[in-house]
XYZ file of C-alpha atoms in Angstrom:
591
model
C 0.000 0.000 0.000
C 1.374 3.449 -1.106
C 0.680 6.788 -2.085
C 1.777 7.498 -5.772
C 2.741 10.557 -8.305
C 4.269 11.658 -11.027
C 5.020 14.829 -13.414
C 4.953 13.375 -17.061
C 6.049 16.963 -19.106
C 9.072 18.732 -20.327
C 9.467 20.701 -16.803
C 12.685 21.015 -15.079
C 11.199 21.238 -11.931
C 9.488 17.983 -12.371
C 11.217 16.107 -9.009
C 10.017 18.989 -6.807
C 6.699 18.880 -7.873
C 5.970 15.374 -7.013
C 8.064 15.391 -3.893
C 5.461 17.965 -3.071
C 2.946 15.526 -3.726
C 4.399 13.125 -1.830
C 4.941 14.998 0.863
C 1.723 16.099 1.304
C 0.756 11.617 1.642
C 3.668 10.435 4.031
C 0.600 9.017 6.104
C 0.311 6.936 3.221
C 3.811 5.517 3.480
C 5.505 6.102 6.348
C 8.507 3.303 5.387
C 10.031 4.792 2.226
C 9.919 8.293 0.118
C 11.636 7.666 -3.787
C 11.669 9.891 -6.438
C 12.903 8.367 -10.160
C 13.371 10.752 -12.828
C 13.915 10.412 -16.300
C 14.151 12.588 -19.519
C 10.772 13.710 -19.226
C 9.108 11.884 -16.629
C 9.413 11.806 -12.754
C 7.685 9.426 -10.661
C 7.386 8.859 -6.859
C 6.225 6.811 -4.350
C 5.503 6.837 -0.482
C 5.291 3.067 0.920
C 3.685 1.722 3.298
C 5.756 -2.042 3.077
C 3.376 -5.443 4.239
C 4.170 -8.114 2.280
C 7.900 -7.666 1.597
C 9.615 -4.785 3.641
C 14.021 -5.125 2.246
C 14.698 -2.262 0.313
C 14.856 -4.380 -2.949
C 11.188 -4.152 -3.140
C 10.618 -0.098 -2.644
C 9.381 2.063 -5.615
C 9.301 3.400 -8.272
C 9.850 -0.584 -9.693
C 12.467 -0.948 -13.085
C 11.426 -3.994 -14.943
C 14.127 -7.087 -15.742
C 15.119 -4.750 -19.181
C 14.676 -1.954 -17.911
C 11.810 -0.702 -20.249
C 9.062 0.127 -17.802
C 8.786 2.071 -14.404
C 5.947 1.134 -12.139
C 4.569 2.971 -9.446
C 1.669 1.665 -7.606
C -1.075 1.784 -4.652
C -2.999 -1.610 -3.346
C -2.407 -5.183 -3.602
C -2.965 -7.508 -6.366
C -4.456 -10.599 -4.795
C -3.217 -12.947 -7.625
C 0.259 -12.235 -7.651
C 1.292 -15.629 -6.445
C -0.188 -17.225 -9.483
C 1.000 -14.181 -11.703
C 4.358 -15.334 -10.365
C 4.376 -18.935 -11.165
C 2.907 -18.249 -14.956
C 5.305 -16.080 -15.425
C 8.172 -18.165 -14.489
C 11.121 -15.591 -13.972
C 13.957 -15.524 -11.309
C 12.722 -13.487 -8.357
C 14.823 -10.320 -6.493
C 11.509 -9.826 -4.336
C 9.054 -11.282 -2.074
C 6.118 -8.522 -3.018
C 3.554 -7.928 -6.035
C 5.352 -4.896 -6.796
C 7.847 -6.603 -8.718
C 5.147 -9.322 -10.205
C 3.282 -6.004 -11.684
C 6.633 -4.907 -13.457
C 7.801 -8.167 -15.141
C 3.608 -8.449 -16.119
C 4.352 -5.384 -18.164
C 7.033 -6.894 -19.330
C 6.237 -9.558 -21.001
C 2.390 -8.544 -22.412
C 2.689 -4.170 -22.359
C -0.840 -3.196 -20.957
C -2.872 -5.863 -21.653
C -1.022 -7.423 -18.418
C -3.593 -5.266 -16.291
C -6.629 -7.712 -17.760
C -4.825 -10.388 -15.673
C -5.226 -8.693 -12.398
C -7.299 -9.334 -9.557
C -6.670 -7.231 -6.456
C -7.067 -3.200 -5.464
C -4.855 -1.189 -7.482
C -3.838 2.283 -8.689
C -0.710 2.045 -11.348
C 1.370 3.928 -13.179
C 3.030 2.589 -15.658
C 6.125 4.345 -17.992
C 7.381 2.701 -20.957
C 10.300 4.496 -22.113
C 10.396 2.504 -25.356
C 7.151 4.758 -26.323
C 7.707 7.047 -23.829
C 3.682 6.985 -22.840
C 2.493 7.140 -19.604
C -0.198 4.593 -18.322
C -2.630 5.147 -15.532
C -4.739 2.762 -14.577
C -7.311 1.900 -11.608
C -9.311 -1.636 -10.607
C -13.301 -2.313 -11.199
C -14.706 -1.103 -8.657
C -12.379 1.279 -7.679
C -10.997 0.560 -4.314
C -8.054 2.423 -4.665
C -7.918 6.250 -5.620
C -5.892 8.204 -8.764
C -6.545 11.635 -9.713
C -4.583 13.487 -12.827
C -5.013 16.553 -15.153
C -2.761 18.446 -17.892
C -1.681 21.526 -17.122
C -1.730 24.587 -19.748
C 1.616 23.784 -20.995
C 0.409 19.871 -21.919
C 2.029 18.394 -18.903
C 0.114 15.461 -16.847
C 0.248 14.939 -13.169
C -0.845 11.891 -11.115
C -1.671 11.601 -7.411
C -3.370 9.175 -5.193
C -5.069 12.060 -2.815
C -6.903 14.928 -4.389
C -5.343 17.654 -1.949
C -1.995 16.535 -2.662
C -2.875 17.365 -6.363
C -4.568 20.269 -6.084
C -1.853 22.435 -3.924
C 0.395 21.334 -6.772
C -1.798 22.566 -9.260
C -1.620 26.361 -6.962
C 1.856 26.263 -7.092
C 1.708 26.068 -10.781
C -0.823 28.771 -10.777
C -2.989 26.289 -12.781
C -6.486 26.846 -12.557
C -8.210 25.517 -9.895
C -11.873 26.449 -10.258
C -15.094 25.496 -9.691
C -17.855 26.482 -12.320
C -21.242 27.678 -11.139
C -23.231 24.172 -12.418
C -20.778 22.006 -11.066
C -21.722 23.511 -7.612
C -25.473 23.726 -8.248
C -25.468 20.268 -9.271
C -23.198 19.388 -5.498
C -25.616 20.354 -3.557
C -28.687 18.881 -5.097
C -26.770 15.262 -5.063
C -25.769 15.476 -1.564
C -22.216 16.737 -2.551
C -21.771 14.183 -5.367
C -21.034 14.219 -8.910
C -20.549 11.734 -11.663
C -17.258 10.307 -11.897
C -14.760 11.138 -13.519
C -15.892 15.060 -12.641
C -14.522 16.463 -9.382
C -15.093 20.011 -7.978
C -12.328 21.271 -9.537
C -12.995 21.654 -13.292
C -9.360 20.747 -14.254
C -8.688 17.458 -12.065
C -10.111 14.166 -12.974
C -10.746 11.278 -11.902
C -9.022 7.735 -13.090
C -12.652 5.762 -13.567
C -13.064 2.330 -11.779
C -11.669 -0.039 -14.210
C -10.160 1.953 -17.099
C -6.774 2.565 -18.517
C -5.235 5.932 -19.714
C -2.616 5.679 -22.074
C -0.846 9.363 -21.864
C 1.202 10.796 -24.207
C 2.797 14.070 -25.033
C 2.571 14.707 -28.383
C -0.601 12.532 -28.787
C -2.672 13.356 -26.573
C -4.926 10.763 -24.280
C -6.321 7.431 -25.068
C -8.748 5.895 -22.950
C -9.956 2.234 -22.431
C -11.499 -0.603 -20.079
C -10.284 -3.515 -18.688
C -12.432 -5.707 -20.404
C -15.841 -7.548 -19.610
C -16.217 -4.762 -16.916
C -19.995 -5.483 -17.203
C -20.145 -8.428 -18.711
C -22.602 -11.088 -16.784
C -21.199 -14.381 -16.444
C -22.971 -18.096 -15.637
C -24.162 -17.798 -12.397
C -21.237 -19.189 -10.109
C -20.425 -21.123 -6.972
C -20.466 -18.211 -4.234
C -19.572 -20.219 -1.699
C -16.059 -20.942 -3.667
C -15.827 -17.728 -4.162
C -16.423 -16.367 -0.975
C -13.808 -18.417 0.707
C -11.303 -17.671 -1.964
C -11.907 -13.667 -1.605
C -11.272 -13.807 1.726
C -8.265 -16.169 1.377
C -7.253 -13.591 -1.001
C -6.723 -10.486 1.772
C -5.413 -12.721 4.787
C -1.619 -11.538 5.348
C -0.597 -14.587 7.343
C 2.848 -14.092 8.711
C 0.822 -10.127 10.898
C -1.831 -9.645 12.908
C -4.367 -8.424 11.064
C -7.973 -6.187 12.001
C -11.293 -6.187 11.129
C -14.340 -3.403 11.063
C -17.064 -5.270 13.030
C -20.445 -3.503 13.296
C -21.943 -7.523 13.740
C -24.439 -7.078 11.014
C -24.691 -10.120 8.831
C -21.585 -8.837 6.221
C -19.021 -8.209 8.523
C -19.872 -10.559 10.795
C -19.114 -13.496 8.341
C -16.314 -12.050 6.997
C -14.950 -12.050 10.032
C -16.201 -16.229 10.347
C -14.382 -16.947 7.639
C -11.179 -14.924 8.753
C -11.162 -17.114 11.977
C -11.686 -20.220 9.885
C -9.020 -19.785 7.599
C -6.831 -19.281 10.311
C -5.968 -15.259 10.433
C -4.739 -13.812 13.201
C -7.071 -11.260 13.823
C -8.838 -8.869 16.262
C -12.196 -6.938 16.044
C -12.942 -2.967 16.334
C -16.340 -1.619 16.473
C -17.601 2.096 16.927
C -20.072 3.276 18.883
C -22.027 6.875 19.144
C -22.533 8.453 22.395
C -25.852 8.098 23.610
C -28.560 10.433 21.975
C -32.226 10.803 22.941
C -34.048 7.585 22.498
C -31.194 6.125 20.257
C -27.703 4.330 21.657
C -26.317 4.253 18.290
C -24.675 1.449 19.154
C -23.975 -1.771 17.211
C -21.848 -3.117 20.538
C -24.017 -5.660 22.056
C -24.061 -7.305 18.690
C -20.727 -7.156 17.814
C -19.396 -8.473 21.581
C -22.084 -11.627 20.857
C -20.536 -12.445 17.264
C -17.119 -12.151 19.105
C -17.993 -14.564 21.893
C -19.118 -16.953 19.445
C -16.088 -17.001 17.085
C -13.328 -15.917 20.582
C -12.175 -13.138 18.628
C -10.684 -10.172 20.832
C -12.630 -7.001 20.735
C -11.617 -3.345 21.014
C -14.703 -0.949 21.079
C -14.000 2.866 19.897
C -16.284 5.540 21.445
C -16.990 8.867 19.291
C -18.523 11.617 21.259
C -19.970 14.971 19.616
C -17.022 16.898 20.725
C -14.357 13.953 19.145
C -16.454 14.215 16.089
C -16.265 18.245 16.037
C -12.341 18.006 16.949
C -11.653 15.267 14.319
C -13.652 16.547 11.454
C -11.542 18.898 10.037
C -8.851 16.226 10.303
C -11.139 14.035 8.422
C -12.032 16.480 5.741
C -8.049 17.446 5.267
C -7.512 14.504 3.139
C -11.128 14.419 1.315
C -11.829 15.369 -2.328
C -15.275 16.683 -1.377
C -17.424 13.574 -2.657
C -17.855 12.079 0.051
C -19.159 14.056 2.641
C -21.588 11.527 4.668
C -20.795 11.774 8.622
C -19.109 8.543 8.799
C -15.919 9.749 6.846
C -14.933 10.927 10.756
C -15.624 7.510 12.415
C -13.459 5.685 9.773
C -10.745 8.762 10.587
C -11.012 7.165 14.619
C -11.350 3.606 13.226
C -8.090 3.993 11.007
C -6.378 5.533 14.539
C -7.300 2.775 16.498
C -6.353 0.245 14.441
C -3.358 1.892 14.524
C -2.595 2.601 18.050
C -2.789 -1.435 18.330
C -0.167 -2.217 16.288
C -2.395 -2.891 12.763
C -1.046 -2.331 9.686
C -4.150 -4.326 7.484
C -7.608 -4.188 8.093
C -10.651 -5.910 6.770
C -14.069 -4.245 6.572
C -17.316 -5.743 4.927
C -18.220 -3.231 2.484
C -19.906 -3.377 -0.638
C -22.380 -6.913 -0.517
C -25.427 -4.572 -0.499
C -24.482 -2.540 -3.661
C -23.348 -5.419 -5.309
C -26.071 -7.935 -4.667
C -28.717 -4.884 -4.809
C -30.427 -5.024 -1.093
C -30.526 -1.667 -0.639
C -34.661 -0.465 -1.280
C -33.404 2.437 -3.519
C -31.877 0.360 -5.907
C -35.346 -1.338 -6.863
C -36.689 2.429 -8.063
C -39.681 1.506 -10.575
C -37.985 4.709 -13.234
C -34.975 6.355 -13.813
C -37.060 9.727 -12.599
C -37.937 7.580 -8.933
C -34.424 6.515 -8.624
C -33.158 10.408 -9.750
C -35.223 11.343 -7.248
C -33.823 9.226 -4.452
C -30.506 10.232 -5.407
C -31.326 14.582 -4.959
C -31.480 15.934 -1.241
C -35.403 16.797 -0.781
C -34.793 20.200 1.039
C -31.113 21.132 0.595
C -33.084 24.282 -1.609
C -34.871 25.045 0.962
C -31.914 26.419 2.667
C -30.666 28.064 0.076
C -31.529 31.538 -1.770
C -30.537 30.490 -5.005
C -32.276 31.255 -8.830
C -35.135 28.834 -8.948
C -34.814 28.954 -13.120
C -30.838 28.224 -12.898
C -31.959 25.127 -10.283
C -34.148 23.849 -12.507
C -32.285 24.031 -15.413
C -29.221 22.309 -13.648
C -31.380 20.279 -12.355
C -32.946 18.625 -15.664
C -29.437 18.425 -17.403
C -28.116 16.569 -14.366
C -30.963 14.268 -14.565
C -30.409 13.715 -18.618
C -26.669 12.601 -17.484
C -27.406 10.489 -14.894
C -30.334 8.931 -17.132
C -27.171 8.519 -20.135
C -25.382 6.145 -18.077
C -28.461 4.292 -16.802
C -29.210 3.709 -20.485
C -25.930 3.024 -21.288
C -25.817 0.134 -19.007
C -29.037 -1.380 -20.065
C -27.416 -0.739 -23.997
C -24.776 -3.621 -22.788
C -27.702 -6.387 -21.915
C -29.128 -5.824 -18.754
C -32.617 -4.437 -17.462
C -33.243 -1.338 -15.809
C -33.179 -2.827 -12.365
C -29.834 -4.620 -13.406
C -28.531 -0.464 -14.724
C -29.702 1.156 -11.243
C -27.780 -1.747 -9.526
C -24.717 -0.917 -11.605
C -25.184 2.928 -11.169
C -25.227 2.110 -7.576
C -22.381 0.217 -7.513
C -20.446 3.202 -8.837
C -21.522 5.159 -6.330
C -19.424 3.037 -3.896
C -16.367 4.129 -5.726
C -17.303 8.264 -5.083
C -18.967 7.311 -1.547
C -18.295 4.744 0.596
C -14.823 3.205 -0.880
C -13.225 7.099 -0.202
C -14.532 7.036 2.932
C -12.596 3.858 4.095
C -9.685 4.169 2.164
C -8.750 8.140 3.130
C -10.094 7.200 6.696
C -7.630 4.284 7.438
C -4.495 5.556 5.390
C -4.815 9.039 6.843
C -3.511 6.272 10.114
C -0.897 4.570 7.492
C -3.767 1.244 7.972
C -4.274 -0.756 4.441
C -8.042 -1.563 4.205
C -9.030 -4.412 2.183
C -12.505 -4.924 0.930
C -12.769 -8.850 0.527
C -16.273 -8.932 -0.623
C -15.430 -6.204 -3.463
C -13.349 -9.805 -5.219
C -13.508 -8.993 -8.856
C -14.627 -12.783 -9.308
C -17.089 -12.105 -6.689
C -18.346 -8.844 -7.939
C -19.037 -10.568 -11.389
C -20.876 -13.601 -9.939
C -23.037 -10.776 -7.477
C -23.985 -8.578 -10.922
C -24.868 -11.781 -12.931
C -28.118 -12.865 -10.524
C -30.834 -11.076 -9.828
C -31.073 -8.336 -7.617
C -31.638 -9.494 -4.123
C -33.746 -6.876 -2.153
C -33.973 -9.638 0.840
C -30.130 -10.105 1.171
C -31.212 -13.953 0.736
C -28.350 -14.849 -1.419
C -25.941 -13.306 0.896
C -27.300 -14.791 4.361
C -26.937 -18.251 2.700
C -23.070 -17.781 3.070
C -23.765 -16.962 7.021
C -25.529 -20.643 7.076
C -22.974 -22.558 9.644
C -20.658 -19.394 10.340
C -22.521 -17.167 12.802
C -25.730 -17.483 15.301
C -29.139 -17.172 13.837
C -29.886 -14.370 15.607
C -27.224 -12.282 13.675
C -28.024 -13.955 10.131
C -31.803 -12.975 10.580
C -30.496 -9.273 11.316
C -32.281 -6.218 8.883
C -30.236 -4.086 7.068
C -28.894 -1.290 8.480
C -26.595 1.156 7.490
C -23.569 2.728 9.551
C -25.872 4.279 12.393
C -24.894 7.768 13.600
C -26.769 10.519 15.074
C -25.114 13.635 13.606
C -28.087 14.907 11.522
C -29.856 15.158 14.918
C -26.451 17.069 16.652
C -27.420 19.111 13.856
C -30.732 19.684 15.292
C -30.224 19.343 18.993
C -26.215 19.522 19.610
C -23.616 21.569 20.028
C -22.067 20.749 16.531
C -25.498 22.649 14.729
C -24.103 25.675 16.622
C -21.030 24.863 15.348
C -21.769 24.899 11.826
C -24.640 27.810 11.918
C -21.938 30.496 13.283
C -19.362 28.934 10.591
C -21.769 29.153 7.561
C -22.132 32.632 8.717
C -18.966 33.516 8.076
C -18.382 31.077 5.292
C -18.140 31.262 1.362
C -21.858 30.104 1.393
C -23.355 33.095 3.775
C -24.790 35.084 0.958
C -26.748 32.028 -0.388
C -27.915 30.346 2.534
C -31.365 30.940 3.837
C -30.743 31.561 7.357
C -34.337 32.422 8.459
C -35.286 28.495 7.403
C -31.971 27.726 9.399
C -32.642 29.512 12.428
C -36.318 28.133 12.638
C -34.833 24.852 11.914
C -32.500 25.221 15.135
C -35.156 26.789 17.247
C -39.007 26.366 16.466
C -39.328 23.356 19.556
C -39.768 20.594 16.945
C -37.931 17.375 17.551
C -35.812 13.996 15.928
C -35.540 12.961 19.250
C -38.625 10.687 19.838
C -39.325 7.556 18.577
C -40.923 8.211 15.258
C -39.338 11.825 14.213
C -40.601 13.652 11.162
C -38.538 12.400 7.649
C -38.459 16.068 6.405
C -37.097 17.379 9.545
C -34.541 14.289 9.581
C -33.715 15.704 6.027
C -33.176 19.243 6.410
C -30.568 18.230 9.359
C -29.153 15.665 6.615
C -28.802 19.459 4.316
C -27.853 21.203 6.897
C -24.802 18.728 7.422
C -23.308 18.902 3.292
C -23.858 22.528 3.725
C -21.341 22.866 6.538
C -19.264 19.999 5.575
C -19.310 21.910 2.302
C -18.257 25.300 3.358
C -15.702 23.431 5.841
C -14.292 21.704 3.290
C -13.526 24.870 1.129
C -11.926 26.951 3.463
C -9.475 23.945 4.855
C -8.452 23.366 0.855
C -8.695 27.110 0.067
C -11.020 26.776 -2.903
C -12.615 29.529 -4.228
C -16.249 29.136 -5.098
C -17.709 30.872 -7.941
C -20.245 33.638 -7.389
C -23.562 31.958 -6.828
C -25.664 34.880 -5.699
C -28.884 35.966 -7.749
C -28.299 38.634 -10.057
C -30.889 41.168 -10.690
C -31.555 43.226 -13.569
C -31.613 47.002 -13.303
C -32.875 49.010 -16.092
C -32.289 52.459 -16.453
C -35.340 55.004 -18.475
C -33.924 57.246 -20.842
């Protein structure tokens, strides 16, 4: 696990760029900082060493001839197997090495032979192109853009990238629509778009082929969607999991002791990892404990696996949060981003360098109730925040209008999914599953690295992902609680779904942190949009989330209340300028 980046351009100054960069992402490696430069390339890497730590195996990675330079972030689960098919005489115990000699002998169609996490970059001084490339689904994170001058720079962590771009004096801008179209997504936006016009996303699955006279080429691994015979899950299951065990370290895993995690974990113990459980739990607040414990200590009992519980109180979660955000590229503001930030610094403070979490069997097996929307329009309308307008004073025309383009995108790729064979329940689980990769996959990956913890996503197996997307959606999470059959109590495989519980949209209401944020959006880039008459009769008209049954809209305007500030927050810690959003009248003058 690393943090990666490089300056492909005819720039002097190349080295100091990306040990800017790199810099910037030493949480990401603590073990090793290298810098390689060549004629007109220089590329860098920050390691984080697990699987081989000798100096042999640090990066940037020159290939048995010496043609291509690899840099790369993850793990490629196959890389035993890689190694025997390939059949060459080994310097190195890691994957690193495996990756390079892949190049070697097949260029880039190497990367359709991987299965793992992974970010690359890949320089073949041969062609002198650049490669880029990132795994379906997009567990690991590369950003890039070309400056004015036709260079390309490459980083795993959006901030690292964008305080490079300021000391280029390279625009880094928001547009108007961009931000409009934020807010009414709960600060989302299609991949590859980020909030900065100019910096991109690497997509889940695709491969960049840079070059400097050329241009940029871009393709897919292939069979990305392709549905496949309906497999053996069990098989499958066992090998995923095989797959991220590290078996000469301890290892931990992200136990909330729903039904997902809970038999990962089963399987961990059964396959004979050494490994150790951490759960989070919310302070107490009104009727609510927000508290997964009791369940997690009973699948712990039942397997003998150690537990370490993590408690986040509202001031921890106001003290951490700009922390949290430091590292963010905006997209994925939801509240939990903090309590993977404290899960990432527990893990560390025992001694963890890997951990295991269950994310990603909902999206993928489509058990979540919004991915069975009856339209694209239902589902669209799922998707926008229901009253983030209502706390803004922004042009109702300009709203609407961003609002129906938006929806035409987002309705493109829906179609374009059902254009490759599938239904539109089959499309909405797809679209879905990309929204793990600008959602919940930055959430766990910035939260645990941010601690220099690698977090591996077992149940995100390519193989497994395929053999999820090629059976019918499963809105009862049947095909999923078969694999708990024989691994954990009943009482835990008959659990409901339930997300990540947390009761910051009613601190927003009730707590100290809505305070917090009301006094900062006054001063904020946002506090000549935002309607602070709504906000103030939201904080103070005696109407309550704390009973039993509170009202949905007032749940939701503390959910807008939250991206607002997180927003705002999130601007002034990157200082990014937002474009002028206020209403403009017309004045017309008589002659």
């Amino acid at each position: 696990m690393c943090g990666i980046s490089g300056f492909f351009g005819r720039d002097d100054n190349k080295p100091l760029y990306v040990k800017s960069c790199l810099n910037e992402m030493k949480h990401r490696g603590p073990d090793d900082c290298s810098i390689a430069e060549f004629d007109e390339i220089a590329m860098g890497t920050v390691r984080l060493s697990i699987r081989d730590s000798s100096e042999k195996a640090n990066q940037p990675f020159v290939s048995s001839s010496g043609r291509w330079i690899i840099t790369f972030n993850g793990e490629i689960n196959n890389f035993q197997q890689l190694r025997h098919e390939l059949k060459r005489c080994w310097a190195t115990e890691c994957d690193t090495e495996v990756l390079a000699e892949l190049f070697e002998a097949f260029g880039k169609e190497g990367l359709q032979k991987l299965k793992g996490m992974y970010a690359i970059a890949a320089f073949d001084t041969h062609t002198d192109k650049l490669f880029l490339a990132r795994d379906f689904p997009g567990i690991k994170p590369l950003y890039w853009m070309k400056t004015k001058t036709g260079a390309y720079i490459y980083a795993s962590e959006f901030p690292a990238l964008l305080n490079t771009l300021k000391a280029l004096n390279e625009d880094c801008e928001m547009t108007k629509d961009q931000v409009y179209e934020y807010l009414m997504y709960r600060d989302t936006l299609l991949e590859p778009n980020t909030l900065i016009d100019s910096i991109k996303k690497v997509s889940p699955g695709e491969i960049l082929e840079l070059s400097l006279d050329k241009g940029v080429i871009s393709s897919k691994v292939s069979n990305v969607y392709e549905k496949k015979e309906p497999m053996d899950l069990e098989r499958l299951f066992t090998k995923a999991i095989t797959s991220v065990i590290e078996p000469k370290q301890k290892m931990g895993m992200f136990l909330s002791g729903g039904v997902d995690s809970s038999t990962v974990l089963s399987e961990l113990v059964s396959q004979g990892a050494n490994v150790e459980a951490i759960t989070l739990r919310y302070e107490k607040t009104g009727a609510f404990s927000y508290s997964e414990v009791p369940f997690s200590k009973y699948v712990c009992g039942f397997l003998n696996v150690p537990l370490h519980e993590v408690i986040l109180k509202e001031q921890d979660f106001i003290d951490l949060l700009p922390q949290a955000l430091a590292n963010q590229d905006g997209l994925s503001m939801d509240p939990t981003i903090v309590a993977y930030y404290a899960l990432g610094e527990a893990a560390e403070k025992r001694g963890l360098k890997t951990v295991i979490t269950g994310t990603g069997s909902d999206e993928i097996f489509g058990s979540y109730d919004w991915l069975h929307s009856d339209s694209i329009k239902q589902f669209d309308h799922w998707m926008k925040s229901a009253t983030t307008k209502n706390l803004l004073r922004l042009d109702d025309q300009i709203w609407k209008n961003i609002s129906d383009s938006s929806f035409q995108d987002r309705k493109h790729k829906i179609e374009t999914f059902m254009s490759a064979g599938g239904n539109l329940g089959d499309a909405i689980r797809l679209f879905g599953f990309y929204h793990l990769e600008a959602d919940a996959l930055p959430r766990v990956d910035l939260g645990t690295m941010n601690s220099s913890v690698e977090c591996r996503v077992p149940l995100l197996d390519q193989d497994f992902v395929h053999a999820a997307l090629s059976m019918p959606p499963d809105k009862e999470k049947s095909l999923f609680r078969s694999l708990s059959k024989n691994r954990i109590p009943l009482e835990i495989q008959q659990r409901p779904k339930c997300g990540f519980p947390h009761p910051v949209f009613i601190w927003m209401k009730h707590g100290q942190l809505g305070r917090v944020a009301y006094d900062f959006l006054k001063v904020s880039q946002l506090k000549d949009v935002i309607h602070f008459e709504e906000l103030d009769k939201f904080l103070n008209d005696g109407s309550s989330l704390l009973g039993r049954n509170p009202s949905a809209h007032l749940y939701d305007l503390g959910s807008s209340f939250w991206y607002l500030y997180s927003f705002a927050l999130w601007c002034e810690i990157h200082k990014v300028k937002l474009p002028n959003l206020k209403q403009r009248k017309e004045v017309y003058y008589e002659n």
